């Protein structure tokens, strides 16, 4: 305790503050003075503790209405949202809106574009994250995935498993309640005389009870029990029969050699668009016990296995259990495979992946027989672009609102002078922003409706506006709206309401200060826009590179026909038929797709290869240069049995100096071949993949699956007709489909094409909205400097000089923005290009060009107004004051 | 004279203002009353009474000087108006008349 004589300290602050807050302002000084005086006196007389207690008591005595009641002001202020004032606000809003049509349209249009972009992205992301959520008990459904650790330490993940894993794992792990296998197949289907290739999903009979795909007719439990049954979707039923009432009707599907009738036992609703599993035709997957238990089946992967787990199962421990089952069960076959293929150092393990994670998984995506693997990067990039656009639109809103308010300074001054207080002004301007945002919001919804088809095409989705009717999404839009109103409206409201009435009523009112915020907002806008423009240029150049780079072979006028398992003699007959037409200049065969294999060279060195079966005319038809040795030839009968061609990459990997005549041996069959020629590396796969060692044989044992037909340029129509007829005659039971090789090659770059378009749109939008904002600001700048310009002109300044003086400030900002954006864009572009083995080199020109474009566009925008101001007759601007 | 015009506490406060004038302000009055009556008198109660009296027109006030012990805040000095004086006089007269009517013998019996 302090001595009685000590200097008085302040009274308890908490109490003081409380009183300060509570009592009316006009009484505050007196009351606080009284309290403090009494406190000090008491302290000197009775000590600090007692004085403190008394201080409390004294303060409490002020808790009465007489002290709390605020004094009435001389001029009563109106209620914040007085109806008369509200009407006035509306009127003023309406008038200012139509007085400055240009600004208003810029503002609302920009904002609605930004909002629409944000809405679309919200739709997109909602769809992306809602994938596969519609299944009942989805939290218990997992897919069995596998991981192969290669000798180089690279792990290859895949969702593919075989017949074997489902039954073995569910037998060995009690937590697995059920399993469903799903195999995708292309099956020829007959309707009348028409034969078409149809995607058919082969599934276990419990498929419809594990997954929630409701049937509109038929029994989900029994529909897939009979091997001769088939379940089709509504769309499929409509397409095939013209009605959905098709229970018991017959479809012909190709089985083995001929067409077999199957009976429709169920019609399912069309698969939801946000489903990884999409089917049109479901057939029972009938695997005999003998088929399933072939020794190597642990190591054959070609279908998806889904398992249903008991509730609340720990997946980690389950993965370990599964691994034990696998190691115990597969021990024999592992041993055997190691001996046979020499894969001693390869590890295999199985793990579970939740169904809901498949769509956006980067680890094991939905690509394995499932549709629509989503790339989370798309969601991020799209959201980023939408955010960019929205921010830029909001910045415009802020800048234009503040800029316009300068013209309204008189109104604000008068409002303040006649007693409007700051809160009222804030309410008024926030209200105006609110109304503009509301208009923009409504426009945005219309805009979304209009561009949705385009967006669907871009994003490869089937989104509809009805998607909007979702509680979470509506909440999201409301949040978006409110934050836009606050983001775009709050700052102008604060700035405007802060005007000094005396200065605001003065005719030569300008914004005080250096406006760092406004300037940095402009820099931010143009920084974002420049970033997107540079990125777009990079993607364009890379895309251009990918699509125009020489592939190393000639893909022009080349028609491809896919036909599985064609025997060599059939193919030769087909070729003979085709060559009768003079428009067809060449025919070659190849196996379908690319199969991987391993060969031994130099005694025991292993080379992983892509293995192709071709005929002698393949290399010359595609104009692939043979660098060493020779092409296959009919004059060497041994070519079809003992000769191979290899590519340069193979030679490099084998380390051969003299490749021709070297011996290679296949790992699995131990067959020995001799290299007769080396072909130049060519991009047999898209440029997004590196050229790997490739090996060609003419092995008559393996079937062809792809025909290459070279036609004379300009004869497409007649040649195609002839080819189709010949095909039908030769292979009446097969479906016919053709493609042009060069177009097919382009298809490999769909992802890049999509990025290109998305970014292009984003870049155009951002630069457009940024320029709109810049236009508004330059108009303002020219207007506030009308007099200055007039005087300069009278004193003899040139138009060019005035334009320069008006543009300089803005151009500086744009330049700063570019300086900030270029390094960032460079980093991002580099990161992106790392994904491509064949890529463009980033050079200064690309950036210089982008910078030029940004500068040109902004200069154009600014000069539009500057020139107008500079050309104006100074008499007009100087006459009135 | 109506009862509501001058409460008992108000009367005392009014009297105290008159007594302390020209140096009558809340704290001084509260202290004066505390020492006279021996009871706790809060400045809030005094202030409230002063406000009421001023509203009724019995008092007027001006800002006084600021002192250090008030934290540099000014005090408000009160003075009795003519009306206030009259009201006081009247109150006193009423009391005297009543006192006068009490017989001396009764007064003696109290003590």
mmCIF file with all atom_site columns, N, CA and C in Angstrom, chain A residues 16 20 26-38 40-42 44-45 54 57-58 61-62 64 66-67, chain B residues 25-27 30-31 34 40-45 47-48 51-52 63 67-76 78:
data_model
loop_
_atom_site.group_PDB
_atom_site.id
_atom_site.type_symbol
_atom_site.label_atom_id
_atom_site.label_alt_id
_atom_site.label_comp_id
_atom_site.label_asym_id
_atom_site.label_entity_id
_atom_site.label_seq_id
_atom_site.pdbx_PDB_ins_code
_atom_site.Cartn_x
_atom_site.Cartn_y
_atom_site.Cartn_z
_atom_site.occupancy
_atom_site.B_iso_or_equiv
_atom_site.pdbx_formal_charge
_atom_site.auth_seq_id
_atom_site.auth_comp_id
_atom_site.auth_asym_id
_atom_site.auth_atom_id
_atom_site.pdbx_PDB_model_num
ATOM 1   N N  . UNK A 1 16 ? -12.795 4.794  -15.446 1.00 0.00 ? 16 UNK A N  1
ATOM 2   C CA . UNK A 1 16 ? -12.811 6.068  -16.166 1.00 0.00 ? 16 UNK A CA 1
ATOM 3   C C  . UNK A 1 16 ? -13.325 5.881  -17.592 1.00 0.00 ? 16 UNK A C  1
ATOM 4   N N  . UNK A 1 20 ? -16.520 7.398  -19.324 1.00 0.00 ? 20 UNK A N  1
ATOM 5   C CA . UNK A 1 20 ? -16.296 8.207  -20.513 1.00 0.00 ? 20 UNK A CA 1
ATOM 6   C C  . UNK A 1 20 ? -17.239 7.768  -21.625 1.00 0.00 ? 20 UNK A C  1
ATOM 7   N N  . UNK A 1 26 ? -21.630 16.186 -23.518 1.00 0.00 ? 26 UNK A N  1
ATOM 8   C CA . UNK A 1 26 ? -21.602 17.559 -23.010 1.00 0.00 ? 26 UNK A CA 1
ATOM 9   C C  . UNK A 1 26 ? -21.391 17.603 -21.496 1.00 0.00 ? 26 UNK A C  1
ATOM 10  N N  . UNK A 1 27 ? -21.567 16.481 -20.835 1.00 0.00 ? 27 UNK A N  1
ATOM 11  C CA . UNK A 1 27 ? -21.340 16.449 -19.385 1.00 0.00 ? 27 UNK A CA 1
ATOM 12  C C  . UNK A 1 27 ? -20.009 15.814 -19.036 1.00 0.00 ? 27 UNK A C  1
ATOM 13  N N  . UNK A 1 28 ? -19.364 15.285 -20.047 1.00 0.00 ? 28 UNK A N  1
ATOM 14  C CA . UNK A 1 28 ? -18.213 14.422 -19.801 1.00 0.00 ? 28 UNK A CA 1
ATOM 15  C C  . UNK A 1 28 ? -17.111 15.146 -19.044 1.00 0.00 ? 28 UNK A C  1
ATOM 16  N N  . UNK A 1 29 ? -16.780 16.337 -19.494 1.00 0.00 ? 29 UNK A N  1
ATOM 17  C CA . UNK A 1 29 ? -15.633 17.036 -18.904 1.00 0.00 ? 29 UNK A CA 1
ATOM 18  C C  . UNK A 1 29 ? -15.859 17.290 -17.430 1.00 0.00 ? 29 UNK A C  1
ATOM 19  N N  . UNK A 1 30 ? -17.040 17.796 -17.139 1.00 0.00 ? 30 UNK A N  1
ATOM 20  C CA . UNK A 1 30 ? -17.360 18.150 -15.764 1.00 0.00 ? 30 UNK A CA 1
ATOM 21  C C  . UNK A 1 30 ? -17.326 16.914 -14.869 1.00 0.00 ? 30 UNK A C  1
ATOM 22  N N  . UNK A 1 31 ? -17.986 15.870 -15.336 1.00 0.00 ? 31 UNK A N  1
ATOM 23  C CA . UNK A 1 31 ? -18.116 14.674 -14.503 1.00 0.00 ? 31 UNK A CA 1
ATOM 24  C C  . UNK A 1 31 ? -16.760 14.025 -14.261 1.00 0.00 ? 31 UNK A C  1
ATOM 25  N N  . UNK A 1 32 ? -15.984 13.917 -15.327 1.00 0.00 ? 32 UNK A N  1
ATOM 26  C CA . UNK A 1 32 ? -14.684 13.275 -15.165 1.00 0.00 ? 32 UNK A CA 1
ATOM 27  C C  . UNK A 1 32 ? -13.787 14.104 -14.247 1.00 0.00 ? 32 UNK A C  1
ATOM 28  N N  . UNK A 1 33 ? -13.908 15.431 -14.422 1.00 0.00 ? 33 UNK A N  1
ATOM 29  C CA . UNK A 1 33 ? -13.126 16.325 -13.550 1.00 0.00 ? 33 UNK A CA 1
ATOM 30  C C  . UNK A 1 33 ? -13.509 16.127 -12.098 1.00 0.00 ? 33 UNK A C  1
ATOM 31  N N  . UNK A 1 34 ? -14.800 16.121 -11.834 1.00 0.00 ? 34 UNK A N  1
ATOM 32  C CA . UNK A 1 34 ? -15.290 15.946 -10.470 1.00 0.00 ? 34 UNK A CA 1
ATOM 33  C C  . UNK A 1 34 ? -14.783 14.637 -9.885  1.00 0.00 ? 34 UNK A C  1
ATOM 34  N N  . UNK A 1 35 ? -14.938 13.588 -10.673 1.00 0.00 ? 35 UNK A N  1
ATOM 35  C CA . UNK A 1 35 ? -14.549 12.265 -10.184 1.00 0.00 ? 35 UNK A CA 1
ATOM 36  C C  . UNK A 1 35 ? -13.080 12.240 -9.811  1.00 0.00 ? 35 UNK A C  1
ATOM 37  N N  . UNK A 1 36 ? -12.291 12.816 -10.711 1.00 0.00 ? 36 UNK A N  1
ATOM 38  C CA . UNK A 1 36 ? -10.859 12.753 -10.485 1.00 0.00 ? 36 UNK A CA 1
ATOM 39  C C  . UNK A 1 36 ? -10.451 13.597 -9.286  1.00 0.00 ? 36 UNK A C  1
ATOM 40  N N  . UNK A 1 37 ? -11.089 14.748 -9.171  1.00 0.00 ? 37 UNK A N  1
ATOM 41  C CA . UNK A 1 37 ? -10.752 15.634 -8.049  1.00 0.00 ? 37 UNK A CA 1
ATOM 42  C C  . UNK A 1 37 ? -11.054 14.946 -6.727  1.00 0.00 ? 37 UNK A C  1
ATOM 43  N N  . UNK A 1 38 ? -12.229 14.336 -6.640  1.00 0.00 ? 38 UNK A N  1
ATOM 44  C CA . UNK A 1 38 ? -12.609 13.662 -5.406  1.00 0.00 ? 38 UNK A CA 1
ATOM 45  C C  . UNK A 1 38 ? -11.646 12.516 -5.097  1.00 0.00 ? 38 UNK A C  1
ATOM 46  N N  . UNK A 1 40 ? -8.523  12.218 -5.986  1.00 0.00 ? 40 UNK A N  1
ATOM 47  C CA . UNK A 1 40 ? -7.235  12.696 -5.494  1.00 0.00 ? 40 UNK A CA 1
ATOM 48  C C  . UNK A 1 40 ? -7.313  13.168 -4.058  1.00 0.00 ? 40 UNK A C  1
ATOM 49  N N  . UNK A 1 41 ? -8.371  13.861 -3.763  1.00 0.00 ? 41 UNK A N  1
ATOM 50  C CA . UNK A 1 41 ? -8.505  14.359 -2.390  1.00 0.00 ? 41 UNK A CA 1
ATOM 51  C C  . UNK A 1 41 ? -8.607  13.202 -1.409  1.00 0.00 ? 41 UNK A C  1
ATOM 52  N N  . UNK A 1 42 ? -9.433  12.234 -1.781  1.00 0.00 ? 42 UNK A N  1
ATOM 53  C CA . UNK A 1 42 ? -9.588  11.079 -0.895  1.00 0.00 ? 42 UNK A CA 1
ATOM 54  C C  . UNK A 1 42 ? -8.267  10.358 -0.722  1.00 0.00 ? 42 UNK A C  1
ATOM 55  N N  . UNK A 1 44 ? -5.299  11.540 -0.831  1.00 0.00 ? 44 UNK A N  1
ATOM 56  C CA . UNK A 1 44 ? -4.418  12.228 0.093   1.00 0.00 ? 44 UNK A CA 1
ATOM 57  C C  . UNK A 1 44 ? -4.880  12.061 1.538   1.00 0.00 ? 44 UNK A C  1
ATOM 58  N N  . UNK A 1 45 ? -6.165  11.994 1.712   1.00 0.00 ? 45 UNK A N  1
ATOM 59  C CA . UNK A 1 45 ? -6.670  11.900 3.077   1.00 0.00 ? 45 UNK A CA 1
ATOM 60  C C  . UNK A 1 45 ? -6.742  10.456 3.577   1.00 0.00 ? 45 UNK A C  1
ATOM 61  N N  . UNK A 1 54 ? -13.886 4.013  -3.263  1.00 0.00 ? 54 UNK A N  1
ATOM 62  C CA . UNK A 1 54 ? -14.860 5.094  -3.317  1.00 0.00 ? 54 UNK A CA 1
ATOM 63  C C  . UNK A 1 54 ? -15.089 5.582  -4.755  1.00 0.00 ? 54 UNK A C  1
ATOM 64  N N  . UNK A 1 57 ? -17.660 3.594  -6.281  1.00 0.00 ? 57 UNK A N  1
ATOM 65  C CA . UNK A 1 57 ? -18.974 3.971  -5.778  1.00 0.00 ? 57 UNK A CA 1
ATOM 66  C C  . UNK A 1 57 ? -19.458 5.266  -6.415  1.00 0.00 ? 57 UNK A C  1
ATOM 67  N N  . UNK A 1 58 ? -18.523 6.226  -6.413  1.00 0.00 ? 58 UNK A N  1
ATOM 68  C CA . UNK A 1 58 ? -18.861 7.528  -6.989  1.00 0.00 ? 58 UNK A CA 1
ATOM 69  C C  . UNK A 1 58 ? -19.286 7.362  -8.446  1.00 0.00 ? 58 UNK A C  1
ATOM 70  N N  . UNK A 1 61 ? -22.683 6.181  -9.150  1.00 0.00 ? 61 UNK A N  1
ATOM 71  C CA . UNK A 1 61 ? -23.739 7.162  -8.922  1.00 0.00 ? 61 UNK A CA 1
ATOM 72  C C  . UNK A 1 61 ? -24.104 7.911  -10.207 1.00 0.00 ? 61 UNK A C  1
ATOM 73  N N  . UNK A 1 62 ? -23.237 7.801  -11.207 1.00 0.00 ? 62 UNK A N  1
ATOM 74  C CA . UNK A 1 62 ? -23.546 8.488  -12.466 1.00 0.00 ? 62 UNK A CA 1
ATOM 75  C C  . UNK A 1 62 ? -24.390 7.644  -13.405 1.00 0.00 ? 62 UNK A C  1
ATOM 76  N N  . UNK A 1 64 ? -27.232 7.108  -14.110 1.00 0.00 ? 64 UNK A N  1
ATOM 77  C CA . UNK A 1 64 ? -28.641 7.454  -14.131 1.00 0.00 ? 64 UNK A CA 1
ATOM 78  C C  . UNK A 1 64 ? -28.957 8.188  -15.423 1.00 0.00 ? 64 UNK A C  1
ATOM 79  N N  . UNK A 1 66 ? -30.196 10.860 -16.301 1.00 0.00 ? 66 UNK A N  1
ATOM 80  C CA . UNK A 1 66 ? -29.901 12.281 -16.465 1.00 0.00 ? 66 UNK A CA 1
ATOM 81  C C  . UNK A 1 66 ? -28.514 12.503 -17.043 1.00 0.00 ? 66 UNK A C  1
ATOM 82  N N  . UNK A 1 67 ? -27.585 11.601 -16.721 1.00 0.00 ? 67 UNK A N  1
ATOM 83  C CA . UNK A 1 67 ? -26.214 11.803 -17.208 1.00 0.00 ? 67 UNK A CA 1
ATOM 84  C C  . UNK A 1 67 ? -25.969 11.101 -18.536 1.00 0.00 ? 67 UNK A C  1
ATOM 85  N N  . UNK B 2 25 ? -19.068 24.355 -6.531  1.00 0.00 ? 25 UNK B N  1
ATOM 86  C CA . UNK B 2 25 ? -19.105 23.376 -7.621  1.00 0.00 ? 25 UNK B CA 1
ATOM 87  C C  . UNK B 2 25 ? -19.275 22.002 -7.004  1.00 0.00 ? 25 UNK B C  1
ATOM 88  N N  . UNK B 2 26 ? -19.531 21.037 -7.800  1.00 0.00 ? 26 UNK B N  1
ATOM 89  C CA . UNK B 2 26 ? -20.028 19.744 -7.324  1.00 0.00 ? 26 UNK B CA 1
ATOM 90  C C  . UNK B 2 26 ? -19.216 19.175 -6.170  1.00 0.00 ? 26 UNK B C  1
ATOM 91  N N  . UNK B 2 27 ? -17.902 19.124 -6.381  1.00 0.00 ? 27 UNK B N  1
ATOM 92  C CA . UNK B 2 27 ? -17.072 18.463 -5.381  1.00 0.00 ? 27 UNK B CA 1
ATOM 93  C C  . UNK B 2 27 ? -17.114 19.216 -4.050  1.00 0.00 ? 27 UNK B C  1
ATOM 94  N N  . UNK B 2 30 ? -20.398 18.559 -2.385  1.00 0.00 ? 30 UNK B N  1
ATOM 95  C CA . UNK B 2 30 ? -20.491 17.214 -1.842  1.00 0.00 ? 30 UNK B CA 1
ATOM 96  C C  . UNK B 2 30 ? -19.687 17.112 -0.555  1.00 0.00 ? 30 UNK B C  1
ATOM 97  N N  . UNK B 2 31 ? -18.504 17.685 -0.572  1.00 0.00 ? 31 UNK B N  1
ATOM 98  C CA . UNK B 2 31 ? -17.659 17.613 0.617   1.00 0.00 ? 31 UNK B CA 1
ATOM 99  C C  . UNK B 2 31 ? -18.269 18.376 1.775   1.00 0.00 ? 31 UNK B C  1
ATOM 100 N N  . UNK B 2 34 ? -21.030 16.368 3.123   1.00 0.00 ? 34 UNK B N  1
ATOM 101 C CA . UNK B 2 34 ? -20.510 15.213 3.851   1.00 0.00 ? 34 UNK B CA 1
ATOM 102 C C  . UNK B 2 34 ? -20.051 15.626 5.248   1.00 0.00 ? 34 UNK B C  1
ATOM 103 N N  . UNK B 2 40 ? -22.275 9.782  3.704   1.00 0.00 ? 40 UNK B N  1
ATOM 104 C CA . UNK B 2 40 ? -21.614 9.739  2.396   1.00 0.00 ? 40 UNK B CA 1
ATOM 105 C C  . UNK B 2 40 ? -22.493 10.440 1.364   1.00 0.00 ? 40 UNK B C  1
ATOM 106 N N  . UNK B 2 41 ? -21.915 11.409 0.687   1.00 0.00 ? 41 UNK B N  1
ATOM 107 C CA . UNK B 2 41 ? -22.638 12.082 -0.388  1.00 0.00 ? 41 UNK B CA 1
ATOM 108 C C  . UNK B 2 41 ? -21.816 11.939 -1.664  1.00 0.00 ? 41 UNK B C  1
ATOM 109 N N  . UNK B 2 42 ? -22.393 11.289 -2.664  1.00 0.00 ? 42 UNK B N  1
ATOM 110 C CA . UNK B 2 42 ? -21.625 11.134 -3.913  1.00 0.00 ? 42 UNK B CA 1
ATOM 111 C C  . UNK B 2 42 ? -21.780 12.373 -4.770  1.00 0.00 ? 42 UNK B C  1
ATOM 112 N N  . UNK B 2 43 ? -20.726 12.635 -5.572  1.00 0.00 ? 43 UNK B N  1
ATOM 113 C CA . UNK B 2 43 ? -20.802 13.810 -6.442  1.00 0.00 ? 43 UNK B CA 1
ATOM 114 C C  . UNK B 2 43 ? -21.880 13.610 -7.487  1.00 0.00 ? 43 UNK B C  1
ATOM 115 N N  . UNK B 2 44 ? -22.140 12.338 -7.834  1.00 0.00 ? 44 UNK B N  1
ATOM 116 C CA . UNK B 2 44 ? -23.188 12.076 -8.806  1.00 0.00 ? 44 UNK B CA 1
ATOM 117 C C  . UNK B 2 44 ? -24.535 12.562 -8.321  1.00 0.00 ? 44 UNK B C  1
ATOM 118 N N  . UNK B 2 45 ? -24.831 12.290 -7.050  1.00 0.00 ? 45 UNK B N  1
ATOM 119 C CA . UNK B 2 45 ? -26.115 12.719 -6.505  1.00 0.00 ? 45 UNK B CA 1
ATOM 120 C C  . UNK B 2 45 ? -26.209 14.239 -6.500  1.00 0.00 ? 45 UNK B C  1
ATOM 121 N N  . UNK B 2 47 ? -24.538 16.293 -8.393  1.00 0.00 ? 47 UNK B N  1
ATOM 122 C CA . UNK B 2 47 ? -24.588 16.789 -9.764  1.00 0.00 ? 47 UNK B CA 1
ATOM 123 C C  . UNK B 2 47 ? -26.005 16.686 -10.324 1.00 0.00 ? 47 UNK B C  1
ATOM 124 N N  . UNK B 2 48 ? -26.632 15.547 -10.032 1.00 0.00 ? 48 UNK B N  1
ATOM 125 C CA . UNK B 2 48 ? -27.990 15.366 -10.518 1.00 0.00 ? 48 UNK B CA 1
ATOM 126 C C  . UNK B 2 48 ? -28.914 16.445 -9.962  1.00 0.00 ? 48 UNK B C  1
ATOM 127 N N  . UNK B 2 51 ? -28.255 19.716 -11.644 1.00 0.00 ? 51 UNK B N  1
ATOM 128 C CA . UNK B 2 51 ? -28.855 19.753 -12.987 1.00 0.00 ? 51 UNK B CA 1
ATOM 129 C C  . UNK B 2 51 ? -30.334 20.098 -12.906 1.00 0.00 ? 51 UNK B C  1
ATOM 130 N N  . UNK B 2 52 ? -31.011 19.411 -11.965 1.00 0.00 ? 52 UNK B N  1
ATOM 131 C CA . UNK B 2 52 ? -32.448 19.653 -11.837 1.00 0.00 ? 52 UNK B CA 1
ATOM 132 C C  . UNK B 2 52 ? -32.722 21.092 -11.431 1.00 0.00 ? 52 UNK B C  1
ATOM 133 N N  . UNK B 2 63 ? -18.547 28.030 -16.707 1.00 0.00 ? 63 UNK B N  1
ATOM 134 C CA . UNK B 2 63 ? -17.321 27.216 -16.614 1.00 0.00 ? 63 UNK B CA 1
ATOM 135 C C  . UNK B 2 63 ? -16.326 27.926 -15.698 1.00 0.00 ? 63 UNK B C  1
ATOM 136 N N  . UNK B 2 67 ? -8.086  22.702 -13.089 1.00 0.00 ? 67 UNK B N  1
ATOM 137 C CA . UNK B 2 67 ? -7.010  22.466 -12.122 1.00 0.00 ? 67 UNK B CA 1
ATOM 138 C C  . UNK B 2 67 ? -6.337  21.141 -12.432 1.00 0.00 ? 67 UNK B C  1
ATOM 139 N N  . UNK B 2 68 ? -5.116  21.024 -11.884 1.00 0.00 ? 68 UNK B N  1
ATOM 140 C CA . UNK B 2 68 ? -4.332  19.817 -12.164 1.00 0.00 ? 68 UNK B CA 1
ATOM 141 C C  . UNK B 2 68 ? -4.991  18.596 -11.555 1.00 0.00 ? 68 UNK B C  1
ATOM 142 N N  . UNK B 2 69 ? -5.539  18.742 -10.366 1.00 0.00 ? 69 UNK B N  1
ATOM 143 C CA . UNK B 2 69 ? -6.101  17.555 -9.730  1.00 0.00 ? 69 UNK B CA 1
ATOM 144 C C  . UNK B 2 69 ? -7.365  17.064 -10.417 1.00 0.00 ? 69 UNK B C  1
ATOM 145 N N  . UNK B 2 70 ? -7.941  17.923 -11.289 1.00 0.00 ? 70 UNK B N  1
ATOM 146 C CA . UNK B 2 70 ? -9.067  17.467 -12.089 1.00 0.00 ? 70 UNK B CA 1
ATOM 147 C C  . UNK B 2 70 ? -8.584  16.892 -13.427 1.00 0.00 ? 70 UNK B C  1
ATOM 148 N N  . UNK B 2 71 ? -7.310  16.705 -13.538 1.00 0.00 ? 71 UNK B N  1
ATOM 149 C CA . UNK B 2 71 ? -6.784  16.189 -14.814 1.00 0.00 ? 71 UNK B CA 1
ATOM 150 C C  . UNK B 2 71 ? -6.899  17.231 -15.895 1.00 0.00 ? 71 UNK B C  1
ATOM 151 N N  . UNK B 2 72 ? -6.802  18.517 -15.507 1.00 0.00 ? 72 UNK B N  1
ATOM 152 C CA . UNK B 2 72 ? -6.845  19.591 -16.505 1.00 0.00 ? 72 UNK B CA 1
ATOM 153 C C  . UNK B 2 72 ? -8.244  19.881 -16.999 1.00 0.00 ? 72 UNK B C  1
ATOM 154 N N  . UNK B 2 73 ? -9.214  19.352 -16.326 1.00 0.00 ? 73 UNK B N  1
ATOM 155 C CA . UNK B 2 73 ? -10.586 19.618 -16.783 1.00 0.00 ? 73 UNK B CA 1
ATOM 156 C C  . UNK B 2 73 ? -11.162 20.809 -16.013 1.00 0.00 ? 73 UNK B C  1
ATOM 157 N N  . UNK B 2 74 ? -12.055 21.512 -16.685 1.00 0.00 ? 74 UNK B N  1
ATOM 158 C CA . UNK B 2 74 ? -12.672 22.673 -16.038 1.00 0.00 ? 74 UNK B CA 1
ATOM 159 C C  . UNK B 2 74 ? -13.758 22.233 -15.066 1.00 0.00 ? 74 UNK B C  1
ATOM 160 N N  . UNK B 2 75 ? -14.011 23.082 -14.095 1.00 0.00 ? 75 UNK B N  1
ATOM 161 C CA . UNK B 2 75 ? -15.136 22.797 -13.191 1.00 0.00 ? 75 UNK B CA 1
ATOM 162 C C  . UNK B 2 75 ? -16.292 23.706 -13.574 1.00 0.00 ? 75 UNK B C  1
ATOM 163 N N  . UNK B 2 76 ? -17.455 23.368 -13.113 1.00 0.00 ? 76 UNK B N  1
ATOM 164 C CA . UNK B 2 76 ? -18.624 24.211 -13.409 1.00 0.00 ? 76 UNK B CA 1
ATOM 165 C C  . UNK B 2 76 ? -19.062 24.867 -12.099 1.00 0.00 ? 76 UNK B C  1
ATOM 166 N N  . UNK B 2 78 ? -21.521 27.095 -9.823  1.00 0.00 ? 78 UNK B N  1
ATOM 167 C CA . UNK B 2 78 ? -22.953 27.371 -9.759  1.00 0.00 ? 78 UNK B CA 1
ATOM 168 C C  . UNK B 2 78 ? -23.227 28.591 -8.883  1.00 0.00 ? 78 UNK B C  1
#
